Each structure stands twice: as C-alpha cells, then as structure tokens.
Tab-separated table of C-alpha atoms in Angstrom:
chain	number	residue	atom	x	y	z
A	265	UNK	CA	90.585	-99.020	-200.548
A	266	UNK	CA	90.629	-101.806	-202.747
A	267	UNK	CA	89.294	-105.407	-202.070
A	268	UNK	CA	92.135	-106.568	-202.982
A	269	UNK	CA	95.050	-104.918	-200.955
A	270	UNK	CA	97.846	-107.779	-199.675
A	271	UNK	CA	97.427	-108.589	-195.707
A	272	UNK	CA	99.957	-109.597	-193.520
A	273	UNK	CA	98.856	-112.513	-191.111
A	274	UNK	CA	100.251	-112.699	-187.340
A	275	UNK	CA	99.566	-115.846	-185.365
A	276	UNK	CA	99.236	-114.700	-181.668
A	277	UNK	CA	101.065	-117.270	-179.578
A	278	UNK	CA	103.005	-114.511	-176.535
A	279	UNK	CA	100.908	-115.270	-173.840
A	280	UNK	CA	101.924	-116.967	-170.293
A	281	UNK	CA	99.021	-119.832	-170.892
A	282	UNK	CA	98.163	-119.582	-167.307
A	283	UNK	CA	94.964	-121.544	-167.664
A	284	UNK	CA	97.266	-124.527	-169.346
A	285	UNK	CA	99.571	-124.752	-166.655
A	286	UNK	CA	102.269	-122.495	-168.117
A	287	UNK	CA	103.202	-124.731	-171.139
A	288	UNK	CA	103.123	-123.134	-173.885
A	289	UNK	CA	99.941	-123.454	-175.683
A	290	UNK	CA	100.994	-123.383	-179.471
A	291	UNK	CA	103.659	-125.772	-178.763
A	292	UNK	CA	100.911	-128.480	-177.392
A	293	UNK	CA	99.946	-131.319	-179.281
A	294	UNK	CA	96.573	-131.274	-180.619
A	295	UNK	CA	96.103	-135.545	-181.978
A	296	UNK	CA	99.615	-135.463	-183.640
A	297	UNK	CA	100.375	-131.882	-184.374
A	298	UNK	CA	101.279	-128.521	-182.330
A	299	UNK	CA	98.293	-126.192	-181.982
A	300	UNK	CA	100.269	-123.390	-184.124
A	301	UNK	CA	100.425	-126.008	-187.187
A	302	UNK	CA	96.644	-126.508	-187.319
A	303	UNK	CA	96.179	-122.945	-186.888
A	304	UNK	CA	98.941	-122.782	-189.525
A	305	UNK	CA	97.193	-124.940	-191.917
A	306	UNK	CA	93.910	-123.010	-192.165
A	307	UNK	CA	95.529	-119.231	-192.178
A	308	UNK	CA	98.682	-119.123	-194.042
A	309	UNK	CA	96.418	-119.652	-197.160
A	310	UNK	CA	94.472	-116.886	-196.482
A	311	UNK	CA	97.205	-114.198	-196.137
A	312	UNK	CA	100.327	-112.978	-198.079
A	313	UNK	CA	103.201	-112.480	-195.365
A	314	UNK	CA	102.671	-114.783	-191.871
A	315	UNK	CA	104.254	-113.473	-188.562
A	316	UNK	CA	104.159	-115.649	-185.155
A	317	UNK	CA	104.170	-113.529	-181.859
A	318	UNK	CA	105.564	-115.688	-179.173
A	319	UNK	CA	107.616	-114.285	-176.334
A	320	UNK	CA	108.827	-117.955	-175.189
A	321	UNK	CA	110.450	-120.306	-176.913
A	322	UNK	CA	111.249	-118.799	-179.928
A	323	UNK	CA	113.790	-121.053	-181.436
A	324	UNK	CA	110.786	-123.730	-181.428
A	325	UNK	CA	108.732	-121.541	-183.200
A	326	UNK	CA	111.134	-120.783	-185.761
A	327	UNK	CA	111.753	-123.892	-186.550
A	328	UNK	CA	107.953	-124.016	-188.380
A	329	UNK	CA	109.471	-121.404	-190.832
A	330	UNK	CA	107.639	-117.987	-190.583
A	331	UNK	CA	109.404	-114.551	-188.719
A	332	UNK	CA	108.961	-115.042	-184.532
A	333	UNK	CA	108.259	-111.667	-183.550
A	334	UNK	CA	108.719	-110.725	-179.218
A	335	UNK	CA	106.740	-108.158	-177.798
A	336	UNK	CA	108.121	-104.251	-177.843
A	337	UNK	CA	106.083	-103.745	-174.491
A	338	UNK	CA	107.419	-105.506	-171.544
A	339	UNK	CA	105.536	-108.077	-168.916
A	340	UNK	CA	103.343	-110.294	-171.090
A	341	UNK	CA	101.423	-107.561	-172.257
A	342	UNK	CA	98.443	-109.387	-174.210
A	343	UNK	CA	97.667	-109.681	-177.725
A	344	UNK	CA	97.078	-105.993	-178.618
A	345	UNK	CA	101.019	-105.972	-177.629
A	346	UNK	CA	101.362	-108.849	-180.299
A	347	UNK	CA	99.453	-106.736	-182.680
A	348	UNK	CA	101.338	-103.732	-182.430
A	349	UNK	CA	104.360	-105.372	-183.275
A	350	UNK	CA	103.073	-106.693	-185.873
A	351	UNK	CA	101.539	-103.412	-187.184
A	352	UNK	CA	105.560	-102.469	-187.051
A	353	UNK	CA	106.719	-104.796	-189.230
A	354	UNK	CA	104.007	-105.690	-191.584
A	355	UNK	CA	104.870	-105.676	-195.396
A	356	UNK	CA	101.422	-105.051	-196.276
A	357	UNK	CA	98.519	-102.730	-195.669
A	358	UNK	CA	96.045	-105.017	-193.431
A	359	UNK	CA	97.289	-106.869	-190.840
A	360	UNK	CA	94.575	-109.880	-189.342
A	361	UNK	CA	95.400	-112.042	-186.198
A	362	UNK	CA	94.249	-115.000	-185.144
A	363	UNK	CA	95.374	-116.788	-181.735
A	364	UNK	CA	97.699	-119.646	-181.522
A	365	UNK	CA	94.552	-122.161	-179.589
A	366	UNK	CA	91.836	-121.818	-182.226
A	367	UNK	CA	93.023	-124.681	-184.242
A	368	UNK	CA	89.313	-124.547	-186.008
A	369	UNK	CA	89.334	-121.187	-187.441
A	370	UNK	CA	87.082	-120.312	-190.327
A	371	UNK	CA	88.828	-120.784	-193.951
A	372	UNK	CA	87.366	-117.864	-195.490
A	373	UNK	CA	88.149	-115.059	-191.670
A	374	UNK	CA	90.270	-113.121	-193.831
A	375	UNK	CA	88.180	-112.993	-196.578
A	376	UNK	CA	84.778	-112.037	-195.140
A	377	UNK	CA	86.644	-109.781	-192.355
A	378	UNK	CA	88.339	-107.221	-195.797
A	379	UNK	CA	84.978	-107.716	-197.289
A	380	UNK	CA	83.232	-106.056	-194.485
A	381	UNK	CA	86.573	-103.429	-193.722
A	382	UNK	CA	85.689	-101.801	-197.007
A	383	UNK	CA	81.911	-101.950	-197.493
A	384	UNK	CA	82.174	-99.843	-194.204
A	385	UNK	CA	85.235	-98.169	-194.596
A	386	UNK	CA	86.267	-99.047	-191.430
A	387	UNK	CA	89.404	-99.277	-189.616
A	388	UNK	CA	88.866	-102.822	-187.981
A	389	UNK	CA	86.689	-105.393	-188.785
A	390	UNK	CA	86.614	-108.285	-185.771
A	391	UNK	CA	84.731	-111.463	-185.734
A	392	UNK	CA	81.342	-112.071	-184.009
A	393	UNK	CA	80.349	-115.630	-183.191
A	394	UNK	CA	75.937	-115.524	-182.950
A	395	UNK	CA	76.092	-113.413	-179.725
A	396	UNK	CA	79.807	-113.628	-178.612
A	397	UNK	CA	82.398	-111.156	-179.714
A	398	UNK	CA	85.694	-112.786	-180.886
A	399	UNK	CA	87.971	-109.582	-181.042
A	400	UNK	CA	91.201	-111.428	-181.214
A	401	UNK	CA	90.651	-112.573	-184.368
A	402	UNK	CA	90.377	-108.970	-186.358
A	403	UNK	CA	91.807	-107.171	-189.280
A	404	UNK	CA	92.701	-104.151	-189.121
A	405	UNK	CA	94.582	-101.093	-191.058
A	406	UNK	CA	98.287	-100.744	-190.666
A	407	UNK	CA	98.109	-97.001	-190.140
A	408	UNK	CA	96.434	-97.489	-186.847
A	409	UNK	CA	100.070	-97.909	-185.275
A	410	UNK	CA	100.536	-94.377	-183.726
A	411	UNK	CA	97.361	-95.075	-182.238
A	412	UNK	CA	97.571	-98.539	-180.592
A	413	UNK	CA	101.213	-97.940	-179.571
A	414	UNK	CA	100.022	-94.828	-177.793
A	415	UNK	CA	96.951	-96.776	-175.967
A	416	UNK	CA	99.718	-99.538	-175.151
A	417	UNK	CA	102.018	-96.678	-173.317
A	418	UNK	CA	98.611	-94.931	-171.620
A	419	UNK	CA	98.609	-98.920	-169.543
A	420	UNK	CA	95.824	-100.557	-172.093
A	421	UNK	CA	95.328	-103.654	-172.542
A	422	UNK	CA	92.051	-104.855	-174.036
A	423	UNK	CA	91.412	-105.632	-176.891
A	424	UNK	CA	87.796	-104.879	-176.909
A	425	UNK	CA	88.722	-101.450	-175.453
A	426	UNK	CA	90.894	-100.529	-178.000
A	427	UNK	CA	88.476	-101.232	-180.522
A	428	UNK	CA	86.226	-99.272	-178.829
A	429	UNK	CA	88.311	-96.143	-180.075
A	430	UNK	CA	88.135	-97.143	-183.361
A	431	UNK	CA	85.455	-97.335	-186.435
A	432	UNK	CA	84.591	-100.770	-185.968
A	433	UNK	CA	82.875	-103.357	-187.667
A	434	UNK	CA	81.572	-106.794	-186.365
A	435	UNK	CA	81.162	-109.417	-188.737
A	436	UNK	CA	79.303	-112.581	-188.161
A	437	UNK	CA	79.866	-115.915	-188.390
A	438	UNK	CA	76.740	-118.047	-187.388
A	439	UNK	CA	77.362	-120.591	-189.718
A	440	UNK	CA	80.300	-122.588	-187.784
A	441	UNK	CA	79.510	-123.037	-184.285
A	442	UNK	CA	82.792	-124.744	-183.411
A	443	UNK	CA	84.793	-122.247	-185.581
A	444	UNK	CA	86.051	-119.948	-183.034
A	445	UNK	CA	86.683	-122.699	-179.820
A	446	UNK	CA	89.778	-121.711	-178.030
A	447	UNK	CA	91.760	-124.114	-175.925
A	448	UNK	CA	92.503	-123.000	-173.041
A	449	UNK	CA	93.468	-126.153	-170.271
A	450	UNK	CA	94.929	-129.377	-170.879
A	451	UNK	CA	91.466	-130.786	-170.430
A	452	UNK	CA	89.987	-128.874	-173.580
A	453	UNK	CA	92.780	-129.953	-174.970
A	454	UNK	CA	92.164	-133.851	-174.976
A	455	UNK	CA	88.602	-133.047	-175.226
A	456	UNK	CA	89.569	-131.486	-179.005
A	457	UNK	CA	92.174	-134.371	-179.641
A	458	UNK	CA	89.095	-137.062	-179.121
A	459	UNK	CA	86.612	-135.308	-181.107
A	460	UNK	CA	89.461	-133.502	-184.301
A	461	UNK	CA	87.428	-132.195	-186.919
C-alpha cells in the first residue's frame, strides 16, 4: 500500500449524548462555534472526502455542507455503527474517524495514523494518548466491511473489541496532552469555552 492512498474522513456525531443531557453534543456551542465546526476545522484538512454520522438532527448538520450519513443498524448503536456506514460509502481506500466532542484533535492524526498503517501493514491503526487508548479516533482499511458489518449483526459493540479481531496498531501521541479531551457534560463544556486553545 502506498503512503499516499486518498482517505475518506467521517466525523462521529450519532450518539444519544446521555452524559450532556440529551442535547446533541456536536450541535453545542463551544465559545462561539458548534463542537462539529472546531472538529471541522482541524480534520477536513487532513482528509480527501468528509462524512458526518449523526442520527439526530440531520438537517442541522447538513447545513455545515458535508454528506450526513444515519446509522444502517438500529437503536443508537455506537460509533463502530457510524464506522460501518461509513466503510459503505467511502470514495476512498482508508477511512479515519474522529468524534464530534474532541474539538482539540491533533493536526497531523491522519497523517501519523497512515504512516504507522503501512510501516506495519496493518489493518487499523488507532490513537494512544501516554497510557490511554483513544480507539475512536482510528484509520482503518475499507475492505474490513464484511467484517465489521458481520461483528455489528453477531450484537458487538466496542470498539476496542472489534479491534481486537483485527491487526492492529497503536500509535502514540505523548506530545499533546490536551489533544484527545472529549466533552462529555455541559460542565466540561464551559470548562473548554473558558480555557479555548
């Protein structure tokens, strides 16, 4: 595989955001724009299609101009549901996702993740943050469809299960410690607008 084979980028933003009350979490303000537009800001550069996953709201999030994808798999499935779609639909032959509350994301995920997916020839590269696993935000191989679509049908869900079944690579990226901080409650979430990178 070459280094420099096209990726398709899917923002994962179909959860119920529980932990934030049930409002949609891409959709919340983060200072003076939605989370999805920060997360926007550092990923669309890094990838040559851009997919958003959202099962609510969808009108909203086509309105910030990229394809709105719903889940295939019923019930709020999780984000391995918003992956397989997107492993449906993807133009190209990587797919990476990132989730719709990491407004801090590392500039160069994409980059480092493919660098690491063919030094190893692996089939997924995911992110490790010094001791913490960050397997949402991954890149994987297109071709693994049949796979994670059967997984999805056996009743999986995690993501860190899946991968599990896979040759899989962590990468690591000790040199942002704030890079991969999810926001998760309206309290994080003012806590992040006072202190905006």
């Amino acid at each position: 595989m070459m280094t420099d084979e096209a990726v398709t980028g899917v923002i994962l933003a179909g959860g119920l955001s529980r932990r934030m009350g049930g409002a949609d979490k891409g959709l919340q303000l983060l200072g003076d724009k939605p989370l999805l537009q920060c997360v926007l800001e550092r990923f669309a550069p890094q990838v040559d299609e851009l997919l958003v996953n959202a099962n609510q709201n969808q009108e909203r999030y086509q309105a910030f101009g990229y394809p709105v994808l719903g889940d295939q798999f019923p019930g709020f499935a999780g984000p391995l549901a918003g992956l397989q779609v997107a492993l449906a639909r993807a133009a190209h032959p990587l797919v990476a996702t990132v989730p719709c509350d990491s407004p801090f994301l590392p500039v160069d995920l994409v980059a480092r993740l493919r660098a690491a997916l063919v030094l190893h020839g692996a089939d997924l590269a995911t992110a490790r943050s010094f001791a913490q696993p960050q397997p949402a935000f991954c890149l994987c191989r297109r071709e693994l469809l049949p796979q994670l679509t059967s997984f999805l049908e056996r009743g999986g869900r995690k993501l860190d299960l899946w991968h599990r079944t896979l040759n899989t690579i962590e990468v690591a990226f000790d040199d942002d410690l704030a890079a991969f901080k999810n926001i998760n409650t309206a309290e994080q979430l003012a806590n992040a607008s006072g202190s905006e990178r």
